[in-house]
Amino acid sequence: MKKHKHQQPLRLCFLLPVFLFFQSISAVDFVFNGFNSSDMLLYGLAGVESRILTLTNRTYYSIGRALYPEKIPAKNPNSSYVYPFSTSFIFSMVPYTKTPPAGYGIVFIFVPVKGIEGADPAHYLGLLSFTNNGNPDNHVFGVEFDVFKNEEFDDISANHVGIDMNSLKSNASHNTGYWPDNSSNADDEKSFKELKLNSGENYQVWIDYSDSLINVTVALAGMKRPGKPLFNVSLDLSEVFEDEMYVGFTSSTGQLVESHKILAWSFSNSNFSISEELVTTGLPSFVLPKDSIFRSKGFIAGITVGGFCGVCLCALFALFLIKRKRRGVREREEMEEWELEYWPHRMTYIEIEEATRDFSEENVIGTGGNGKVYKGVLAGGAEIAVKCISHENDGVREFLAEISSLGRLKHRSLVGLRGWCKRDKGNFFLVYEYMENGSLDKWVFECDDRKMLSCEDRIRILKDVAFAVLYLHEGWEAKVLHRDIKASNVLLDKDMNGRLGDFGLARMHGHGQVPNTTRVVGTVGYLAPEVIRSGRASAQTDVFGFGVLILEVMCGRRPIEVGKPALVDWAWHLMGQGQLLNALDERLKARGEFDEEEVGRVLHLGLLCAYPDPSSRPTMRQVVKVLEGNNEVLDEVESEDMDVYLLRKMKPMGRWSEIPRDFGSSSHPTFEDIRQSHSSSMSFSWSNSMAEGR
Ligand SMILES: *[C@@H]1O[C@H](CO)[C@@H](O)[C@H](O)[C@H]1NC(C)=O
Ligand SMILES: *[C@@H]1O[C@H](CO)[C@@H](O)[C@H](O)[C@H]1NC(C)=O
Ligand SMILES: *[C@@H]1O[C@H](CO)[C@@H](O)[C@H](O)[C@H]1NC(C)=O
Ligand SMILES: *[C@@H]1O[C@H](CO)[C@@H](O)[C@H](O)[C@H]1NC(C)=O
Ligand SMILES: *[C@@H]1O[C@H](CO)[C@@H](O)[C@H](O)[C@H]1NC(C)=O
Ligand SMILES: *[C@@H]1O[C@H](CO)[C@@H](O)[C@H](O)[C@H]1NC(C)=O
Ligand SMILES: *[C@@H]1O[C@H](CO)[C@@H](O)[C@H](O)[C@H]1NC(C)=O
Ligand SMILES: *[C@@H]1O[C@H](CO)[C@@H](O)[C@H](O)[C@H]1NC(C)=O
């Protein structure tokens, strides 16, 4: 069923004037109705199974790419004229049962080289990477079928088709679907039929390019091609394309996985009718059986953004009602299959009782906001920390929030949730991985000098935490705010790696939605001014908390100490006098083993993060870059004053430009001045807010 006709001279009976223009170029056309593994160059997870090109499987954080083995002439080297092309393919995106939502999408690509270098998994779609995204030297063109709404790339939805030129920020995009032929008014938005990309259905795509116009059309496989394309864009590919390009598909998995499959593919640069040779019927179906609500399309669609939490909570409440009367060792057997896979495991009370030796006082390792924390050892030998949550103080809500978010989040710098247990109406337990070295605040504030953390260790731990917060903000399909970043919520594992814990206050938000909580949550001293004012948390308020964390860890001072100026005010004042390095922990200074440049950079970063105006704070992504000492950033520093440099670099257009650059002079504004100027309605100072909060 396969036909190759490449490198044949162009047939002259095909008389589109456009094509006569480049007669000397050999035509390339091919049709694959099913693949075999020698048909394509396969990279990463890509493979051929039962004649289907399978780009990804359930392996997390990986790329799958398949390219046609030979380069295709893409533009005329003499005139830069981009040759037309016409391609059509049938794909299926199949979520694995019981692990919805799924990600991340398929991209039809033109790339200049073989292989997958310069591509990252997850929301980079295996197309580009964190470092090269947007670079005009990429020479990468893609048509993305994207099921992840990424704010960073201004994605319009979690179900869109986009045109990508050297960047994942699409030049044009549209929700996936088609315009039915029979609708009386083709432009009527109401007639648009949306197609859910990762429903497991087989979809056919047509992409036609000629004379700087590209048409993209999508339909259910087997359907007649809709007369009106989903969308068209006029674009000049002459700068993007090299003379010859590889063509194929790329895809990725991240924290989310799904199987991305290509069932058939045709391509031609000479015959726009070639797609007629695709076999579009009698194809295997990958639509998931509707045998449980958790596998139905409705559920998958419902949970993609935002709705997830609600569904989880309902399901969990239903579960509570059903299970109310049952407990003991039989619980586990009574659990539904999905329950076991879907959540972190539910454990029995007996298991937890045994692990903590009947909640012995000797096993108490801490007291959280809601109750005691016990150390325990499970029957298998695994060490755990059990956090008790009581019904008062919104215990139920925190409990549900915590398992519905933390349970699904996995990152090496987050404290993993192993399971949970409900004792009775009043008491819940959360079972975490045990962190051998306890919380960071003990190491910073209560340690004797001998065991004190070195400057290097402190910065390394801050980096770990920064990665964890970045993951919460961007690594997941819904933005997760931590809301309570502070030293006592950072735990250290046996290798002294920093791990962010305690998501009791986290709430999930679909990317792009404005969180509307009005209850102030967090800890005094770490709360951003706008949170105190409005009660509204955001990614920027987490950045603020992280800034305070940097300062307290580096300065060895709690954010608020009786009889002293607030930490942020104090550090800001020192920077104003050009003496920021003096803010460093006295004990570290006494030891003298530190890299002044790095410490200066980290302290500045702390101040930037804790800047009063939320819009001037860096994003966690920028924070990570600076902490990593990104060379790109550093090369530019050279002789420039670090203060000036960071301020300029982090917010070139923002309000930092208003700050006088003569840092040594007494006209330098105080932290308070700037806070006042950015938040006129705010009339407290740090010490006042402490007084209110205490
Ligand atoms: C795969 O395709 C190649 C090229 O068309 C062909 O020579 C080969 O026999 C095919 N192999 C299988 C197992 O079908
Ligand atoms: C996914 O595919 C890769 C490469 O084909 C293979 O090595 C790996 O074992 C597969 N993983 C799973 C979970 O199927
Ligand atoms: C480009 O110009 C050279 C020299 O005039 C000619 O030999 C070649 O065929 C041209 N290439 C194309 C693709 O037109
Ligand atoms: C178009 O066709 C579909 C299916 O054939 C039908 O359900 C729909 O009512 C038709 N719409 C119009 C406007 O004729
Ligand atoms: C794009 O579609 C329009 C019809 O909507 C058609 O006139 C045009 O020729 C198409 N262009 C290409 C490059 O296929
Ligand atoms: C491109 O799409 C727009 C909007 O649907 C339409 O008005 C226009 O005619 C299309 N252009 C071509 C060349 O098909
Ligand atoms: C596509 O978008 C990039 C940046 O998003 C921009 O630089 C480029 O000019 C755009 N190209 C076209 C043809 O619109
Ligand atoms: C273009 O492709 C169609 C479908 O395969 C075929 O019928 C037609 O003969 C082709 N035209 C040329 C000029 O090759």
mmCIF file of N, CA and C in Angstrom, residues 263-350:
data_model
loop_
_atom_site.group_PDB
_atom_site.id
_atom_site.type_symbol
_atom_site.label_atom_id
_atom_site.label_comp_id
_atom_site.label_asym_id
_atom_site.label_seq_id
_atom_site.Cartn_x
_atom_site.Cartn_y
_atom_site.Cartn_z
ATOM 1 N N LEU A 263 -1.105 7.351 11.512
ATOM 2 C CA LEU A 263 -1.569 6.131 10.850
ATOM 3 C C LEU A 263 -1.263 6.131 9.358
ATOM 4 N N ALA A 264 -1.216 7.308 8.768
ATOM 5 C CA ALA A 264 -0.975 7.378 7.322
ATOM 6 C C ALA A 264 -0.472 8.767 7.002
ATOM 7 N N TRP A 265 0.275 8.869 5.891
ATOM 8 C CA TRP A 265 0.876 10.174 5.585
ATOM 9 C C TRP A 265 1.150 10.279 4.091
ATOM 10 N N SER A 266 0.792 11.394 3.524
ATOM 11 C CA SER A 266 1.177 11.662 2.135
ATOM 12 C C SER A 266 1.844 13.025 2.075
ATOM 13 N N PHE A 267 2.753 13.156 1.144
ATOM 14 C CA PHE A 267 3.448 14.439 0.986
ATOM 15 C C PHE A 267 3.804 14.608 -0.477
ATOM 16 N N SER A 268 3.659 15.815 -0.968
ATOM 17 C CA SER A 268 4.102 16.073 -2.330
ATOM 18 C C SER A 268 4.463 17.542 -2.490
ATOM 19 N N ASN A 269 5.446 17.804 -3.325
ATOM 20 C CA ASN A 269 5.699 19.199 -3.663
ATOM 21 C C ASN A 269 5.308 19.468 -5.110
ATOM 22 N N SER A 270 4.544 18.522 -5.662
ATOM 23 C CA SER A 270 4.183 18.717 -7.059
ATOM 24 C C SER A 270 2.713 18.440 -7.343
ATOM 25 N N ASN A 271 2.085 17.649 -6.509
ATOM 26 C CA ASN A 271 0.727 17.221 -6.856
ATOM 27 C C ASN A 271 -0.183 17.413 -5.649
ATOM 28 N N PHE A 272 -1.024 18.442 -5.716
ATOM 29 C CA PHE A 272 -1.885 18.753 -4.585
ATOM 30 C C PHE A 272 -3.030 17.760 -4.417
ATOM 31 N N SER A 273 -3.109 16.767 -5.318
ATOM 32 C CA SER A 273 -4.176 15.767 -5.170
ATOM 33 C C SER A 273 -3.671 14.491 -4.525
ATOM 34 N N ILE A 274 -2.403 14.490 -4.149
ATOM 35 C CA ILE A 274 -1.807 13.251 -3.673
ATOM 36 C C ILE A 274 -2.541 12.690 -2.453
ATOM 37 N N SER A 275 -3.133 13.587 -1.655
ATOM 38 C CA SER A 275 -3.791 13.113 -0.435
ATOM 39 C C SER A 275 -4.955 12.179 -0.731
ATOM 40 N N GLU A 276 -5.424 12.219 -1.974
ATOM 41 C CA GLU A 276 -6.525 11.314 -2.325
ATOM 42 C C GLU A 276 -6.116 9.849 -2.226
ATOM 43 N N GLU A 277 -4.836 9.599 -2.235
ATOM 44 C CA GLU A 277 -4.389 8.209 -2.140
ATOM 45 C C GLU A 277 -4.364 7.667 -0.720
ATOM 46 N N LEU A 278 -4.612 8.529 0.264
ATOM 47 C CA LEU A 278 -4.633 8.029 1.640
ATOM 48 C C LEU A 278 -5.864 7.177 1.866
ATOM 49 N N VAL A 279 -5.673 6.053 2.542
ATOM 50 C CA VAL A 279 -6.813 5.209 2.908
ATOM 51 C C VAL A 279 -7.346 5.721 4.228
ATOM 52 N N THR A 280 -8.575 6.204 4.227
ATOM 53 C CA THR A 280 -9.083 6.887 5.428
ATOM 54 C C THR A 280 -10.147 6.079 6.147
ATOM 55 N N THR A 281 -10.474 4.929 5.623
ATOM 56 C CA THR A 281 -11.505 4.130 6.282
ATOM 57 C C THR A 281 -10.920 2.776 6.685
ATOM 58 N N GLY A 282 -11.639 2.102 7.555
ATOM 59 C CA GLY A 282 -11.196 0.781 7.998
ATOM 60 C C GLY A 282 -9.966 0.839 8.878
ATOM 61 N N LEU A 283 -9.696 2.014 9.453
ATOM 62 C CA LEU A 283 -8.522 2.158 10.316
ATOM 63 C C LEU A 283 -8.851 1.687 11.734
ATOM 64 N N PRO A 284 -7.835 1.258 12.473
ATOM 65 C CA PRO A 284 -8.112 0.873 13.864
ATOM 66 C C PRO A 284 -8.601 2.075 14.662
ATOM 67 N N SER A 285 -9.426 1.841 15.672
ATOM 68 C CA SER A 285 -9.930 2.936 16.494
ATOM 69 C C SER A 285 -9.264 2.880 17.863
ATOM 70 N N PHE A 286 -8.865 4.040 18.349
ATOM 71 C CA PHE A 286 -8.199 4.102 19.649
ATOM 72 C C PHE A 286 -9.057 4.815 20.691
ATOM 73 N N VAL A 287 -10.308 5.004 20.356
ATOM 74 C CA VAL A 287 -11.176 5.687 21.311
ATOM 75 C C VAL A 287 -11.316 4.789 22.532
ATOM 76 N N LEU A 288 -11.162 5.377 23.700
ATOM 77 C CA LEU A 288 -11.189 4.572 24.918
ATOM 78 C C LEU A 288 -12.592 4.070 25.182
ATOM 79 N N PRO A 289 -12.702 2.844 25.653
ATOM 80 C CA PRO A 289 -14.031 2.316 25.956
ATOM 81 C C PRO A 289 -14.686 3.137 27.060
ATOM 82 N N LYS A 290 -16.003 3.221 26.985
ATOM 83 C CA LYS A 290 -16.701 4.046 27.967
ATOM 84 C C LYS A 290 -17.163 3.205 29.155
ATOM 85 N N ASP A 291 -16.335 2.293 29.602
ATOM 86 C CA ASP A 291 -16.825 1.390 30.641
ATOM 87 C C ASP A 291 -16.789 1.989 32.040
ATOM 88 N N SER A 292 -16.179 3.134 32.189
ATOM 89 C CA SER A 292 -16.282 3.782 33.490
ATOM 90 C C SER A 292 -16.256 5.269 33.243
ATOM 91 N N ILE A 293 -16.799 6.028 34.179
ATOM 92 C CA ILE A 293 -16.843 7.467 33.935
ATOM 93 C C ILE A 293 -15.443 8.032 33.823
ATOM 94 N N PHE A 294 -14.489 7.335 34.397
ATOM 95 C CA PHE A 294 -13.135 7.868 34.359
ATOM 96 C C PHE A 294 -12.452 7.602 33.043
ATOM 97 N N ARG A 295 -13.129 6.861 32.180
ATOM 98 C CA ARG A 295 -12.503 6.646 30.878
ATOM 99 C C ARG A 295 -13.270 7.346 29.780
ATOM 100 N N SER A 296 -14.419 7.903 30.158
ATOM 101 C CA SER A 296 -15.234 8.467 29.087
ATOM 102 C C SER A 296 -14.649 9.782 28.607
ATOM 103 N N LYS A 297 -14.998 10.116 27.401
ATOM 104 C CA LYS A 297 -14.516 11.351 26.794
ATOM 105 C C LYS A 297 -14.943 12.541 27.634
ATOM 106 N N GLY A 298 -16.164 12.475 28.146
ATOM 107 C CA GLY A 298 -16.683 13.593 28.912
ATOM 108 C C GLY A 298 -15.780 13.898 30.079
ATOM 109 N N PHE A 299 -15.337 12.836 30.705
ATOM 110 C CA PHE A 299 -14.495 13.054 31.864
ATOM 111 C C PHE A 299 -13.174 13.674 31.455
ATOM 112 N N ILE A 300 -12.618 13.102 30.386
ATOM 113 C CA ILE A 300 -11.310 13.614 29.960
ATOM 114 C C ILE A 300 -11.416 15.078 29.575
ATOM 115 N N ALA A 301 -12.496 15.404 28.868
ATOM 116 C CA ALA A 301 -12.657 16.785 28.468
ATOM 117 C C ALA A 301 -12.880 17.642 29.693
ATOM 118 N N GLY A 302 -13.674 17.141 30.602
ATOM 119 C CA GLY A 302 -14.048 17.924 31.766
ATOM 120 C C GLY A 302 -12.869 18.268 32.639
ATOM 121 N N ILE A 303 -11.891 17.400 32.675
ATOM 122 C CA ILE A 303 -10.820 17.659 33.614
ATOM 123 C C ILE A 303 -9.678 18.433 33.032
ATOM 124 N N THR A 304 -9.719 18.727 31.738
ATOM 125 C CA THR A 304 -8.517 19.316 31.157
ATOM 126 C C THR A 304 -8.071 20.550 31.909
ATOM 127 N N VAL A 305 -8.920 21.504 32.031
ATOM 128 C CA VAL A 305 -8.488 22.705 32.726
ATOM 129 C C VAL A 305 -9.523 23.033 33.779
ATOM 130 N N GLY A 306 -9.080 23.447 34.884
ATOM 131 C CA GLY A 306 -10.000 24.012 35.858
ATOM 132 C C GLY A 306 -10.975 23.029 36.445
ATOM 133 N N GLY A 307 -11.745 22.397 35.597
ATOM 134 C CA GLY A 307 -12.785 21.508 36.070
ATOM 135 C C GLY A 307 -12.256 20.354 36.872
ATOM 136 N N PHE A 308 -10.980 20.107 36.756
ATOM 137 C CA PHE A 308 -10.425 18.916 37.372
ATOM 138 C C PHE A 308 -10.704 18.862 38.856
ATOM 139 N N CYS A 309 -10.400 19.956 39.510
ATOM 140 C CA CYS A 309 -10.506 19.970 40.958
ATOM 141 C C CYS A 309 -11.905 19.603 41.397
ATOM 142 N N GLY A 310 -12.886 20.245 40.756
ATOM 143 C CA GLY A 310 -14.266 20.002 41.119
ATOM 144 C C GLY A 310 -14.615 18.536 41.008
ATOM 145 N N VAL A 311 -14.232 17.958 39.884
ATOM 146 C CA VAL A 311 -14.557 16.552 39.658
ATOM 147 C C VAL A 311 -13.906 15.689 40.732
ATOM 148 N N CYS A 312 -12.641 16.006 41.022
ATOM 149 C CA CYS A 312 -11.914 15.235 42.027
ATOM 150 C C CYS A 312 -12.629 15.314 43.365
ATOM 151 N N LEU A 313 -12.987 16.526 43.719
ATOM 152 C CA LEU A 313 -13.587 16.723 45.029
ATOM 153 C C LEU A 313 -14.906 15.981 45.119
ATOM 154 N N CYS A 314 -15.696 16.086 44.034
ATOM 155 C CA CYS A 314 -16.974 15.372 44.041
ATOM 156 C C CYS A 314 -16.743 13.888 44.191
ATOM 157 N N ALA A 315 -15.788 13.393 43.379
ATOM 158 C CA ALA A 315 -15.527 11.964 43.393
ATOM 159 C C ALA A 315 -15.087 11.544 44.789
ATOM 160 N N LEU A 316 -14.262 12.370 45.386
ATOM 161 C CA LEU A 316 -13.728 12.007 46.689
ATOM 162 C C LEU A 316 -14.809 12.051 47.746
ATOM 163 N N PHE A 317 -15.675 13.067 47.633
ATOM 164 C CA PHE A 317 -16.756 13.138 48.604
ATOM 165 C C PHE A 317 -17.671 11.932 48.459
ATOM 166 N N ALA A 318 -17.967 11.586 47.208
ATOM 167 C CA ALA A 318 -18.802 10.419 46.967
ATOM 168 C C ALA A 318 -18.157 9.207 47.613
ATOM 169 N N LEU A 319 -16.855 9.147 47.427
ATOM 170 C CA LEU A 319 -16.103 8.026 47.975
ATOM 171 C C LEU A 319 -16.246 8.008 49.496
ATOM 172 N N PHE A 320 -16.130 9.194 50.097
ATOM 173 C CA PHE A 320 -16.256 9.259 51.552
ATOM 174 C C PHE A 320 -17.610 8.743 52.006
ATOM 175 N N LEU A 321 -18.663 9.146 51.266
ATOM 176 C CA LEU A 321 -19.997 8.725 51.666
ATOM 177 C C LEU A 321 -20.125 7.217 51.570
ATOM 178 N N ILE A 322 -19.643 6.699 50.445
ATOM 179 C CA ILE A 322 -19.753 5.263 50.236
ATOM 180 C C ILE A 322 -18.984 4.506 51.311
ATOM 181 N N LYS A 323 -17.828 5.027 51.612
ATOM 182 C CA LYS A 323 -16.922 4.278 52.496
ATOM 183 C C LYS A 323 -17.155 4.575 53.976
ATOM 184 N N ARG A 324 -18.099 5.450 54.253
ATOM 185 C CA ARG A 324 -18.227 5.957 55.610
ATOM 186 C C ARG A 324 -18.202 4.847 56.659
ATOM 187 N N LYS A 325 -18.964 3.823 56.392
ATOM 188 C CA LYS A 325 -19.149 2.810 57.425
ATOM 189 C C LYS A 325 -18.071 1.732 57.398
ATOM 190 N N ARG A 326 -17.238 1.765 56.389
ATOM 191 C CA ARG A 326 -16.299 0.658 56.259
ATOM 192 C C ARG A 326 -14.901 1.096 56.664
ATOM 193 N N ARG A 327 -14.244 0.319 57.414
ATOM 194 C CA ARG A 327 -12.838 0.614 57.646
ATOM 195 C C ARG A 327 -12.082 -0.665 57.938
ATOM 196 N N GLY A 328 -10.839 -0.517 58.372
ATOM 197 C CA GLY A 328 -10.064 -1.695 58.716
ATOM 198 C C GLY A 328 -9.359 -2.258 57.510
ATOM 199 N N VAL A 329 -8.822 -3.444 57.657
ATOM 200 C CA VAL A 329 -7.965 -4.011 56.624
ATOM 201 C C VAL A 329 -8.708 -4.300 55.340
ATOM 202 N N ARG A 330 -10.034 -4.439 55.424
ATOM 203 C CA ARG A 330 -10.762 -4.758 54.204
ATOM 204 C C ARG A 330 -10.850 -3.576 53.261
ATOM 205 N N GLU A 331 -10.582 -2.394 53.789
ATOM 206 C CA GLU A 331 -10.707 -1.184 52.969
ATOM 207 C C GLU A 331 -10.021 -1.326 51.629
ATOM 208 N N ARG A 332 -8.776 -1.761 51.665
ATOM 209 C CA ARG A 332 -7.980 -1.798 50.449
ATOM 210 C C ARG A 332 -8.635 -2.656 49.371
ATOM 211 N N GLU A 333 -9.147 -3.801 49.808
ATOM 212 C CA GLU A 333 -9.774 -4.682 48.818
ATOM 213 C C GLU A 333 -11.020 -4.044 48.214
ATOM 214 N N GLU A 334 -11.687 -3.219 49.017
ATOM 215 C CA GLU A 334 -12.931 -2.636 48.524
ATOM 216 C C GLU A 334 -12.685 -1.470 47.584
ATOM 217 N N MET A 335 -11.451 -1.006 47.519
ATOM 218 C CA MET A 335 -11.203 0.158 46.689
ATOM 219 C C MET A 335 -11.307 -0.201 45.214
ATOM 220 N N GLU A 336 -11.862 0.718 44.492
ATOM 221 C CA GLU A 336 -11.986 0.506 43.063
ATOM 222 C C GLU A 336 -10.599 0.535 42.437
ATOM 223 N N GLU A 337 -10.510 -0.072 41.289
ATOM 224 C CA GLU A 337 -9.220 -0.130 40.623
ATOM 225 C C GLU A 337 -8.699 1.282 40.325
ATOM 226 N N TRP A 338 -9.597 2.133 39.830
ATOM 227 C CA TRP A 338 -9.148 3.477 39.463
ATOM 228 C C TRP A 338 -8.622 4.231 40.664
ATOM 229 N N GLU A 339 -9.215 3.945 41.806
ATOM 230 C CA GLU A 339 -8.846 4.668 43.001
ATOM 231 C C GLU A 339 -7.387 4.385 43.357
ATOM 232 N N LEU A 340 -7.030 3.136 43.176
ATOM 233 C CA LEU A 340 -5.662 2.743 43.501
ATOM 234 C C LEU A 340 -4.651 3.400 42.583
ATOM 235 N N GLU A 341 -5.020 3.532 41.326
ATOM 236 C CA GLU A 341 -4.058 4.107 40.395
ATOM 237 C C GLU A 341 -4.124 5.604 40.376
ATOM 238 N N TYR A 342 -5.302 6.097 40.649
ATOM 239 C CA TYR A 342 -5.541 7.492 40.352
ATOM 240 C C TYR A 342 -4.990 8.420 41.413
ATOM 241 N N TRP A 343 -5.155 8.036 42.625
ATOM 242 C CA TRP A 343 -4.653 8.846 43.715
ATOM 243 C C TRP A 343 -3.356 8.237 44.210
ATOM 244 N N PRO A 344 -2.633 9.024 45.005
ATOM 245 C CA PRO A 344 -1.647 8.335 45.820
ATOM 246 C C PRO A 344 -2.431 7.323 46.661
ATOM 247 N N HIS A 345 -1.864 6.198 46.943
ATOM 248 C CA HIS A 345 -2.658 5.137 47.562
ATOM 249 C C HIS A 345 -3.338 5.566 48.854
ATOM 250 N N ARG A 346 -4.522 5.085 48.962
ATOM 251 C CA ARG A 346 -5.176 5.228 50.248
ATOM 252 C C ARG A 346 -4.633 4.133 51.151
ATOM 253 N N MET A 347 -4.324 4.479 52.371
ATOM 254 C CA MET A 347 -3.808 3.476 53.296
ATOM 255 C C MET A 347 -4.833 3.248 54.385
ATOM 256 N N THR A 348 -4.682 2.137 55.072
ATOM 257 C CA THR A 348 -5.627 1.875 56.153
ATOM 258 C C THR A 348 -5.107 2.495 57.438
ATOM 259 N N TYR A 349 -6.026 2.749 58.328
ATOM 260 C CA TYR A 349 -5.644 3.334 59.605
ATOM 261 C C TYR A 349 -4.702 2.393 60.348
ATOM 262 N N ILE A 350 -4.990 1.103 60.220
ATOM 263 C CA ILE A 350 -4.156 0.118 60.926
ATOM 264 C C ILE A 350 -2.705 0.187 60.447
#
